[in-house]
PDB file of C-alpha atoms and ligand atoms in Angstrom:
ATOM      1  CA  UNK A 471       6.124 -15.359   3.743  1.00 98.00           C
ATOM      2  CA  UNK A 472       8.398 -15.530   0.751  1.00 98.00           C
ATOM      3  CA  UNK A 473       5.991 -18.016  -0.953  1.00 98.00           C
ATOM      4  CA  UNK A 474       2.850 -16.108   0.152  1.00 98.00           C
ATOM      5  CA  UNK A 475       4.378 -12.882  -1.091  1.00 99.00           C
ATOM      6  CA  UNK A 476       5.082 -14.128  -4.534  1.00 98.00           C
ATOM      7  CA  UNK A 477       1.407 -15.388  -4.725  1.00 98.00           C
ATOM      8  CA  UNK A 478       0.164 -12.087  -3.504  1.00 99.00           C
ATOM      9  CA  UNK A 479       2.173 -10.204  -6.061  1.00 99.00           C
ATOM     10  CA  UNK A 480       0.808 -12.375  -8.888  1.00 98.00           C
ATOM     11  CA  UNK A 481      -2.659 -11.720  -7.791  1.00 99.00           C
ATOM     12  CA  UNK A 482      -2.218  -7.939  -7.589  1.00 98.00           C
ATOM     13  CA  UNK A 483      -0.512  -7.969 -11.001  1.00 98.00           C
ATOM     14  CA  UNK A 484      -3.590  -9.717 -12.429  1.00 98.00           C
ATOM     15  CA  UNK A 485      -6.150  -7.438 -10.697  1.00 99.00           C
ATOM     16  CA  UNK A 486      -4.199  -4.425 -12.079  1.00 98.00           C
ATOM     17  CA  UNK A 487      -4.986  -5.481 -15.594  1.00 98.00           C
ATOM     18  CA  UNK A 488      -8.442  -6.011 -14.738  1.00 99.00           C
ATOM     19  CA  UNK A 489      -8.986  -2.289 -13.642  1.00 99.00           C
ATOM     20  CA  UNK A 490     -10.485  -0.623 -16.695  1.00 98.00           C
ATOM     21  CA  UNK A 491     -12.891   2.175 -17.221  1.00 98.00           C
ATOM     22  CA  UNK A 492     -16.516   0.780 -16.765  1.00 98.00           C
ATOM     23  CA  UNK A 493     -15.410  -2.062 -14.300  1.00 99.00           C
ATOM     24  CA  UNK A 494     -16.523  -1.570 -10.778  1.00 99.00           C
ATOM     25  CA  UNK A 495     -14.404  -1.925  -7.514  1.00 99.00           C
ATOM     26  CA  UNK A 496     -16.788  -4.572  -6.455  1.00 99.00           C
ATOM     27  CA  UNK A 497     -16.058  -6.706  -9.617  1.00 99.00           C
ATOM     28  CA  UNK A 498     -12.370  -6.478  -8.758  1.00 99.00           C
ATOM     29  CA  UNK A 499     -13.033  -7.421  -5.276  1.00 99.00           C
ATOM     30  CA  UNK A 500     -14.930 -10.485  -6.384  1.00 99.00           C
ATOM     31  CA  UNK A 501     -12.174 -11.321  -8.823  1.00 99.00           C
ATOM     32  CA  UNK A 502      -9.610 -11.002  -5.867  1.00 99.00           C
ATOM     33  CA  UNK A 503     -11.618 -13.230  -3.718  1.00 99.00           C
ATOM     34  CA  UNK A 504     -11.668 -15.948  -6.402  1.00 99.00           C
ATOM     35  CA  UNK A 505      -7.847 -15.692  -6.735  1.00 99.00           C
ATOM     36  CA  UNK A 506      -7.246 -15.848  -3.016  1.00 99.00           C
ATOM     37  CA  UNK A 507      -9.531 -18.892  -2.723  1.00 98.00           C
ATOM     38  CA  UNK A 508      -7.952 -20.741  -5.765  1.00 98.00           C
ATOM     39  CA  UNK A 509      -4.499 -20.039  -4.428  1.00 98.00           C
ATOM     40  CA  UNK A 510      -5.406 -21.593  -0.985  1.00 98.00           C
ATOM     41  CA  UNK A 511      -4.609 -18.280   0.755  1.00 99.00           C
ATOM     42  CA  UNK A 512      -6.407 -16.755   3.744  1.00 98.00           C
ATOM     43  CA  UNK A 513      -8.259 -13.429   3.200  1.00 98.00           C
ATOM     44  CA  UNK A 514      -6.829 -11.417   6.133  1.00 98.00           C
ATOM     45  CA  UNK A 515      -8.831  -8.249   5.520  1.00 99.00           C
ATOM     46  CA  UNK A 516     -12.349  -9.692   5.398  1.00 98.00           C
ATOM     47  CA  UNK A 517     -13.564  -9.300   9.047  1.00 98.00           C
ATOM     48  CA  UNK A 518     -10.309  -7.446  10.196  1.00 98.00           C
ATOM     49  CA  UNK A 519     -11.618  -5.067  12.803  1.00 98.00           C
ATOM     50  CA  UNK A 520     -14.926  -5.497  10.980  1.00 98.00           C
ATOM     51  CA  UNK A 521     -13.673  -4.534   7.553  1.00 98.00           C
ATOM     52  CA  UNK A 522     -16.260  -5.947   4.995  1.00 98.00           C
ATOM     53  CA  UNK A 523     -14.108  -7.130   1.889  1.00 99.00           C
ATOM     54  CA  UNK A 524     -11.026  -9.012   0.907  1.00 99.00           C
ATOM     55  CA  UNK A 525      -9.240  -5.930  -0.626  1.00 99.00           C
ATOM     56  CA  UNK A 526      -9.157  -2.211  -0.103  1.00 99.00           C
ATOM     57  CA  UNK A 527      -9.726  -0.177  -3.310  1.00 99.00           C
ATOM     58  CA  UNK A 528      -9.439   3.557  -3.081  1.00 99.00           C
ATOM     59  CA  UNK A 529     -10.231   6.011  -5.874  1.00 99.00           C
ATOM     60  CA  UNK A 530      -8.927   9.467  -6.576  1.00 99.00           C
ATOM     61  CA  UNK A 531      -8.982  11.595  -3.197  1.00 99.00           C
ATOM     62  CA  UNK A 532      -9.574   8.343  -1.276  1.00 99.00           C
ATOM     63  CA  UNK A 533      -6.047   7.370  -0.199  1.00 98.00           C
ATOM     64  CA  UNK A 534      -6.434   4.045   1.642  1.00 99.00           C
ATOM     65  CA  UNK A 535      -8.947   1.719   3.248  1.00 99.00           C
ATOM     66  CA  UNK A 536     -11.674   2.257   0.568  1.00 99.00           C
ATOM     67  CA  UNK A 537     -14.407  -0.400   0.560  1.00 99.00           C
ATOM     68  CA  UNK A 538     -14.944  -1.838  -3.070  1.00 99.00           C
ATOM     69  CA  UNK A 539     -18.239  -0.213  -4.275  1.00 98.00           C
ATOM     70  CA  UNK A 540     -20.500  -0.123  -7.468  1.00 98.00           C
ATOM     71  CA  UNK A 541     -19.333   3.018  -8.918  1.00 98.00           C
ATOM     72  CA  UNK A 542     -17.448   2.136 -12.236  1.00 99.00           C
ATOM     73  CA  UNK A 543     -13.909   3.331 -12.843  1.00 99.00           C
ATOM     74  CA  UNK A 544     -13.470   6.260 -15.201  1.00 98.00           C
ATOM     75  CA  UNK A 545     -10.606   6.861 -17.553  1.00 98.00           C
ATOM     76  CA  UNK A 546      -8.061   8.842 -15.602  1.00 98.00           C
ATOM     77  CA  UNK A 547      -9.113   7.656 -12.126  1.00 99.00           C
ATOM     78  CA  UNK A 548      -6.251   7.204  -9.646  1.00 99.00           C
ATOM     79  CA  UNK A 549      -6.859   3.682  -8.325  1.00 99.00           C
ATOM     80  CA  UNK A 550      -5.089   2.160  -5.260  1.00 99.00           C
ATOM     81  CA  UNK A 551      -5.433  -1.645  -4.782  1.00 99.00           C
ATOM     82  CA  UNK A 552      -4.278  -2.697  -1.317  1.00 99.00           C
ATOM     83  CA  UNK A 553      -4.257  -6.507  -0.599  1.00 99.00           C
ATOM     84  CA  UNK A 554      -3.337  -8.544   2.415  1.00 99.00           C
ATOM     85  CA  UNK A 555      -3.412 -12.367   2.528  1.00 99.00           C
ATOM     86  CA  UNK A 556      -1.910 -15.038   4.683  1.00 99.00           C
ATOM     87  CA  UNK A 557      -0.002 -18.188   3.546  1.00 98.00           C
ATOM     88  CA  UNK A 558       0.109 -20.998   6.188  1.00 98.00           C
ATOM     89  CA  UNK A 559      -0.665 -18.448   8.858  1.00 98.00           C
ATOM     90  CA  UNK A 560       1.891 -15.886   7.817  1.00 98.00           C
ATOM     91  CA  UNK A 561       0.606 -12.429   6.573  1.00 99.00           C
ATOM     92  CA  UNK A 562       1.883 -10.501   3.515  1.00 99.00           C
ATOM     93  CA  UNK A 563       0.616  -7.087   2.524  1.00 99.00           C
ATOM     94  CA  UNK A 564       1.266  -5.062  -0.718  1.00 99.00           C
ATOM     95  CA  UNK A 565      -0.320  -2.148  -2.491  1.00 99.00           C
ATOM     96  CA  UNK A 566       0.033  -0.230  -5.737  1.00 99.00           C
ATOM     97  CA  UNK A 567      -1.458   2.746  -7.499  1.00 99.00           C
ATOM     98  CA  UNK A 568      -2.460   2.928 -11.341  1.00 98.00           C
ATOM     99  CA  UNK A 569      -4.392   5.180 -13.587  1.00 98.00           C
ATOM    100  CA  UNK A 570      -7.497   3.572 -15.096  1.00 98.00           C
ATOM    101  CA  UNK A 571      -7.452   3.300 -18.902  1.00 98.00           C
ATOM    102  CA  UNK A 572      -4.382   5.684 -19.583  1.00 97.00           C
ATOM    103  CA  UNK A 573      -0.829   6.180 -18.918  1.00 96.00           C
ATOM    104  CA  UNK A 574       0.004   8.858 -16.133  1.00 96.00           C
ATOM    105  CA  UNK A 575       1.027  12.324 -17.292  1.00 97.00           C
ATOM    106  CA  UNK A 576       1.636  15.622 -15.711  1.00 98.00           C
ATOM    107  CA  UNK A 577       0.647  15.729 -12.024  1.00 98.00           C
ATOM    108  CA  UNK A 578      -0.626  12.314 -11.849  1.00 98.00           C
ATOM    109  CA  UNK A 579       2.529  11.019 -13.145  1.00 98.00           C
ATOM    110  CA  UNK A 580       4.465  13.019 -10.454  1.00 99.00           C
ATOM    111  CA  UNK A 581       2.123  11.662  -7.763  1.00 99.00           C
ATOM    112  CA  UNK A 582       2.409   7.928  -8.935  1.00 99.00           C
ATOM    113  CA  UNK A 583       6.011   7.882  -9.684  1.00 98.00           C
ATOM    114  CA  UNK A 584       7.040  10.002  -6.793  1.00 99.00           C
ATOM    115  CA  UNK A 585       5.236   7.835  -4.247  1.00 99.00           C
ATOM    116  CA  UNK A 586       6.558   4.581  -5.836  1.00 99.00           C
ATOM    117  CA  UNK A 587      10.131   6.063  -5.811  1.00 99.00           C
ATOM    118  CA  UNK A 588       9.729   7.093  -2.247  1.00 99.00           C
ATOM    119  CA  UNK A 589       8.733   3.307  -1.294  1.00 99.00           C
ATOM    120  CA  UNK A 590      11.834   2.135  -3.164  1.00 99.00           C
ATOM    121  CA  UNK A 591      14.136   4.702  -1.296  1.00 99.00           C
ATOM    122  CA  UNK A 592      12.726   3.510   1.927  1.00 99.00           C
ATOM    123  CA  UNK A 593      13.494  -0.065   1.044  1.00 99.00           C
ATOM    124  CA  UNK A 594      16.925   0.841  -0.124  1.00 98.00           C
ATOM    125  CA  UNK A 595      17.633   2.704   3.175  1.00 99.00           C
ATOM    126  CA  UNK A 596      17.454  -0.983   4.910  1.00 98.00           C
ATOM    127  CA  UNK A 597      21.018  -1.902   5.148  1.00 98.00           C
ATOM    128  CA  UNK A 598      20.369  -5.071   7.218  1.00 98.00           C
ATOM    129  CA  UNK A 599      20.641  -5.698  10.893  1.00 97.00           C
ATOM    130  CA  UNK A 600      20.827  -2.497  12.823  1.00 96.00           C
ATOM    131  CA  UNK A 601      18.884  -0.253  10.642  1.00 98.00           C
ATOM    132  CA  UNK A 602      16.542   2.049  12.378  1.00 98.00           C
ATOM    133  CA  UNK A 603      12.960   2.871  11.356  1.00 98.00           C
ATOM    134  CA  UNK A 604      13.977   6.475  11.155  1.00 98.00           C
ATOM    135  CA  UNK A 605      16.458   5.702   8.375  1.00 99.00           C
ATOM    136  CA  UNK A 606      13.560   4.378   6.353  1.00 99.00           C
ATOM    137  CA  UNK A 607      11.257   7.224   7.264  1.00 99.00           C
ATOM    138  CA  UNK A 608      13.745   9.904   6.379  1.00 99.00           C
ATOM    139  CA  UNK A 609      14.511   8.313   3.011  1.00 99.00           C
ATOM    140  CA  UNK A 610      10.814   8.085   2.131  1.00 99.00           C
ATOM    141  CA  UNK A 611      10.086  11.612   3.193  1.00 99.00           C
ATOM    142  CA  UNK A 612      13.047  12.996   1.215  1.00 99.00           C
ATOM    143  CA  UNK A 613      11.762  11.621  -2.044  1.00 99.00           C
ATOM    144  CA  UNK A 614       8.098  12.682  -1.419  1.00 99.00           C
ATOM    145  CA  UNK A 615       9.483  16.239  -0.646  1.00 98.00           C
ATOM    146  CA  UNK A 616      11.451  16.135  -3.775  1.00 98.00           C
ATOM    147  CA  UNK A 617       8.335  15.346  -5.821  1.00 98.00           C
ATOM    148  CA  UNK A 618       6.449  18.172  -3.864  1.00 98.00           C
ATOM    149  CA  UNK A 619       3.734  15.645  -2.442  1.00 99.00           C
ATOM    150  CA  UNK A 620       1.939  15.888   0.692  1.00 98.00           C
ATOM    151  CA  UNK A 621       3.102  13.169   3.111  1.00 98.00           C
ATOM    152  CA  UNK A 622       0.287  11.455   5.028  1.00 98.00           C
ATOM    153  CA  UNK A 623       1.496  11.610   8.662  1.00 98.00           C
ATOM    154  CA  UNK A 624      -1.346   9.969  10.482  1.00 98.00           C
ATOM    155  CA  UNK A 625      -1.004   6.579   8.926  1.00 98.00           C
ATOM    156  CA  UNK A 626       2.117   4.360   8.936  1.00 98.00           C
ATOM    157  CA  UNK A 627       3.846   1.243   7.730  1.00 98.00           C
ATOM    158  CA  UNK A 628       4.234  -1.654  10.152  1.00 99.00           C
ATOM    159  CA  UNK A 629       5.903  -4.822  11.181  1.00 99.00           C
ATOM    160  CA  UNK A 630       4.060  -7.878   9.777  1.00 99.00           C
ATOM    161  CA  UNK A 631       4.132 -11.656  10.549  1.00 98.00           C
ATOM    162  CA  UNK A 632       1.589 -13.712  12.196  1.00 98.00           C
ATOM    163  CA  UNK A 633      -0.530 -10.538  12.518  1.00 98.00           C
ATOM    164  CA  UNK A 634      -1.150  -7.822   9.832  1.00 98.00           C
ATOM    165  CA  UNK A 635      -0.087  -4.966  12.108  1.00 98.00           C
ATOM    166  CA  UNK A 636       2.963  -5.742  14.382  1.00 98.00           C
ATOM    167  CA  UNK A 637       5.542  -3.614  16.040  1.00 98.00           C
ATOM    168  CA  UNK A 638       7.281  -1.317  15.052  1.00 98.00           C
ATOM    169  CA  UNK A 639       5.422   1.515  13.366  1.00 98.00           C
ATOM    170  CA  UNK A 640       7.190   2.535  10.184  1.00 98.00           C
ATOM    171  CA  UNK A 641       6.294   6.327   9.544  1.00 98.00           C
ATOM    172  CA  UNK A 642       6.743   8.086   6.250  1.00 98.00           C
ATOM    173  CA  UNK A 643       8.551  11.057   7.698  1.00 98.00           C
ATOM    174  CA  UNK A 644      11.328  11.181  10.454  1.00 98.00           C
ATOM    175  CA  UNK A 645      14.970  11.525  11.173  1.00 98.00           C
ATOM    176  CA  UNK A 646      17.683   8.963  10.171  1.00 98.00           C
ATOM    177  CA  UNK A 647      19.485   7.308  13.189  1.00 98.00           C
ATOM    178  CA  UNK A 648      16.391   7.492  15.294  1.00 98.00           C
ATOM    179  CA  UNK A 649      13.696   5.027  16.240  1.00 98.00           C
ATOM    180  CA  UNK A 650      13.570   1.270  16.802  1.00 98.00           C
ATOM    181  CA  UNK A 651      16.468  -0.870  15.555  1.00 98.00           C
ATOM    182  CA  UNK A 652      15.688  -3.706  13.202  1.00 98.00           C
ATOM    183  CA  UNK A 653      17.129  -7.055  13.798  1.00 98.00           C
ATOM    184  CA  UNK A 654      17.851  -9.405  10.712  1.00 98.00           C
ATOM    185  CA  UNK A 655      14.832 -11.489  10.243  1.00 98.00           C
ATOM    186  CA  UNK A 656      12.400  -8.743  10.765  1.00 98.00           C
ATOM    187  CA  UNK A 657       9.546  -8.427   8.229  1.00 99.00           C
ATOM    188  CA  UNK A 658       8.093  -4.922   7.769  1.00 99.00           C
ATOM    189  CA  UNK A 659       5.681  -3.128   5.414  1.00 99.00           C
ATOM    190  CA  UNK A 660       7.031   0.043   3.726  1.00 99.00           C
ATOM    191  CA  UNK A 661       4.145   1.862   2.510  1.00 99.00           C
ATOM    192  CA  UNK A 662       4.191   5.613   1.668  1.00 99.00           C
ATOM    193  CA  UNK A 663       0.856   7.546   1.211  1.00 99.00           C
ATOM    194  CA  UNK A 664       1.026  10.773  -0.467  1.00 99.00           C
ATOM    195  CA  UNK A 665      -1.208  13.511  -2.061  1.00 99.00           C
ATOM    196  CA  UNK A 666      -0.895  16.232  -4.696  1.00 99.00           C
ATOM    197  CA  UNK A 667      -1.969  18.616  -1.910  1.00 98.00           C
ATOM    198  CA  UNK A 668      -2.131  18.720   1.808  1.00 98.00           C
ATOM    199  CA  UNK A 669      -1.277  15.837   4.162  1.00 98.00           C
ATOM    200  CA  UNK A 670      -4.513  16.253   6.324  1.00 98.00           C
ATOM    201  CA  UNK A 671      -7.099  13.368   6.085  1.00 98.00           C
ATOM    202  CA  UNK A 672     -10.649  12.558   6.994  1.00 98.00           C
ATOM    203  CA  UNK A 673     -12.451   9.359   7.618  1.00 98.00           C
ATOM    204  CA  UNK A 674     -15.343   9.168   5.224  1.00 98.00           C
ATOM    205  CA  UNK A 675     -18.851   8.400   6.422  1.00 98.00           C
ATOM    206  CA  UNK A 676     -18.493   4.682   5.843  1.00 98.00           C
ATOM    207  CA  UNK A 677     -16.179   4.718   8.801  1.00 98.00           C
ATOM    208  CA  UNK A 678     -13.298   3.168   6.786  1.00 98.00           C
ATOM    209  CA  UNK A 679     -12.284   5.353   3.744  1.00 99.00           C
ATOM    210  CA  UNK A 680      -9.401   7.679   4.340  1.00 99.00           C
ATOM    211  CA  UNK A 681      -9.764  10.712   2.088  1.00 98.00           C
ATOM    212  CA  UNK A 682      -7.661  13.714   1.515  1.00 98.00           C
ATOM    213  CA  UNK A 683      -9.266  16.646   3.379  1.00 98.00           C
ATOM    214  CA  UNK A 684      -8.385  18.929   0.671  1.00 98.00           C
ATOM    215  CA  UNK A 685      -9.971  16.709  -1.952  1.00 98.00           C
ATOM    216  CA  UNK A 686      -6.554  16.240  -3.677  1.00 98.00           C
ATOM    217  CA  UNK A 687      -5.489  12.995  -5.480  1.00 99.00           C
ATOM    218  CA  UNK A 688      -3.693  10.417  -3.441  1.00 99.00           C
ATOM    219  CA  UNK A 689      -1.266   7.530  -4.050  1.00 99.00           C
ATOM    220  CA  UNK A 690      -0.026   4.535  -2.158  1.00 99.00           C
ATOM    221  CA  UNK A 691       2.457   1.856  -2.701  1.00 99.00           C
ATOM    222  CA  UNK A 692       3.455  -0.883  -0.441  1.00 99.00           C
ATOM    223  CA  UNK A 693       5.898  -3.882  -0.273  1.00 99.00           C
ATOM    224  CA  UNK A 694       6.451  -6.520   2.532  1.00 99.00           C
ATOM    225  CA  UNK A 695      10.119  -6.610   3.157  1.00 99.00           C
ATOM    226  CA  UNK A 696      12.572  -8.996   4.998  1.00 99.00           C
ATOM    227  CA  UNK A 697      15.446  -7.456   6.796  1.00 98.00           C
ATOM    228  CA  UNK A 698      18.464  -9.642   5.843  1.00 98.00           C
ATOM    229  CA  UNK A 699      21.995  -9.551   7.379  1.00 97.00           C
ATOM    230  CA  UNK A 700      23.254  -6.811   5.110  1.00 96.00           C
ATOM    231  CA  UNK A 701      20.134  -5.480   3.210  1.00 98.00           C
ATOM    232  CA  UNK A 702      16.552  -6.183   2.466  1.00 98.00           C
ATOM    233  CA  UNK A 703      14.618  -8.642   0.363  1.00 98.00           C
ATOM    234  CA  UNK A 704      11.187  -7.555  -1.068  1.00 99.00           C
ATOM    235  CA  UNK A 705       8.918 -10.598  -0.539  1.00 99.00           C
ATOM    236  CA  UNK A 706       5.965  -9.136  -2.647  1.00 99.00           C
ATOM    237  CA  UNK A 707       7.636  -8.922  -5.977  1.00 97.00           C
ATOM    238  CA  UNK A 708       6.203 -10.930  -9.021  1.00 91.00           C
TER     239      UNK A 708
HETATM  240  N1  MF3 B 522      -3.605  -3.244   4.060  1.00 53.24           N
HETATM  241  C1  MF3 B 522      -3.605  -2.150   5.013  1.00 53.24           C
HETATM  242  C2  MF3 B 522      -2.293  -1.847   5.538  1.00 53.24           C
HETATM  243  O1  MF3 B 522      -1.424  -1.697   4.562  1.00 53.24           O
HETATM  244  C3  MF3 B 522      -4.492  -2.462   6.118  1.00 53.24           C
HETATM  245  C4  MF3 B 522      -5.975  -2.332   5.765  1.00 53.24           C
HETATM  246  S1  MF3 B 522      -6.857  -2.721   6.977  1.00 53.24           S
HETATM  247  C5  MF3 B 522      -8.559  -2.643   6.537  1.00 53.24           C
HETATM  248  O2  MF3 B 522      -1.798  -1.846   6.500  1.00 53.24           O
HETATM  249  F1  MF3 B 522      -9.287  -3.017   7.532  1.00 53.24           F
HETATM  250  F2  MF3 B 522      -8.803  -1.399   6.088  1.00 53.24           F
HETATM  251  F3  MF3 B 522      -8.662  -3.285   5.499  1.00 53.24           F
HETATM  252 CO1   CO B 523      -1.693  -2.981   2.917  1.00 53.24          CO
HETATM  253 CO1   CO B 524       0.166  -2.400   5.400  1.00 53.24          CO
END
């Protein structure tokens, strides 16, 4: 998972540079498929519960699980890339948010930075063996609240290993000291999803894309993390 995580991080870092105004999500997905194949990784998302592509690309009020389409990115679009691959049968999963063609400012900056900081706070709440999922959840929620963001409640982080979604659920809100206890060696995905508005979501007509019900902009960051004896190791860093 450590090896696969580094490979995944490099692919996401490359794809991030390729997201530019005028480029289509479908082109990014084709590019991703090429990198996955070159690296000898398995495309976990393709065919997962019938999902039709190798990557999820969600734009603006689409929060997660967007199917890469043919509508070109525009300057200022809030773009989420979420990629899941396997290396020698072990799955790693990571996501990031970027603004197409410009540096984030104002509310978009608050959204993107707040959501990333919330992920980092969640990871920093992992103090090794015995950490409880509520510790992570509470740390994530606190930072999202500080940035006045809507905390998506109906979607969660998760354990990850030989399958993409394993026990336990890792919610993005909760109470420290509650929930399952993590053993050293556990691998989990910490992945806050947030909006500039309300937390309520809808599923789009395509049956996949999760959109903010109030149409507000959304962000998503995700790392695959190993629980160590005394802390945490991020497996999906470049
Ligand atoms: N990568 C997503 C996650 O973080 C899962 C996407 S499943 C899909 O859990 F089917 F929508 F691709
Ligand atoms: Co993911
Ligand atoms: Co995930």
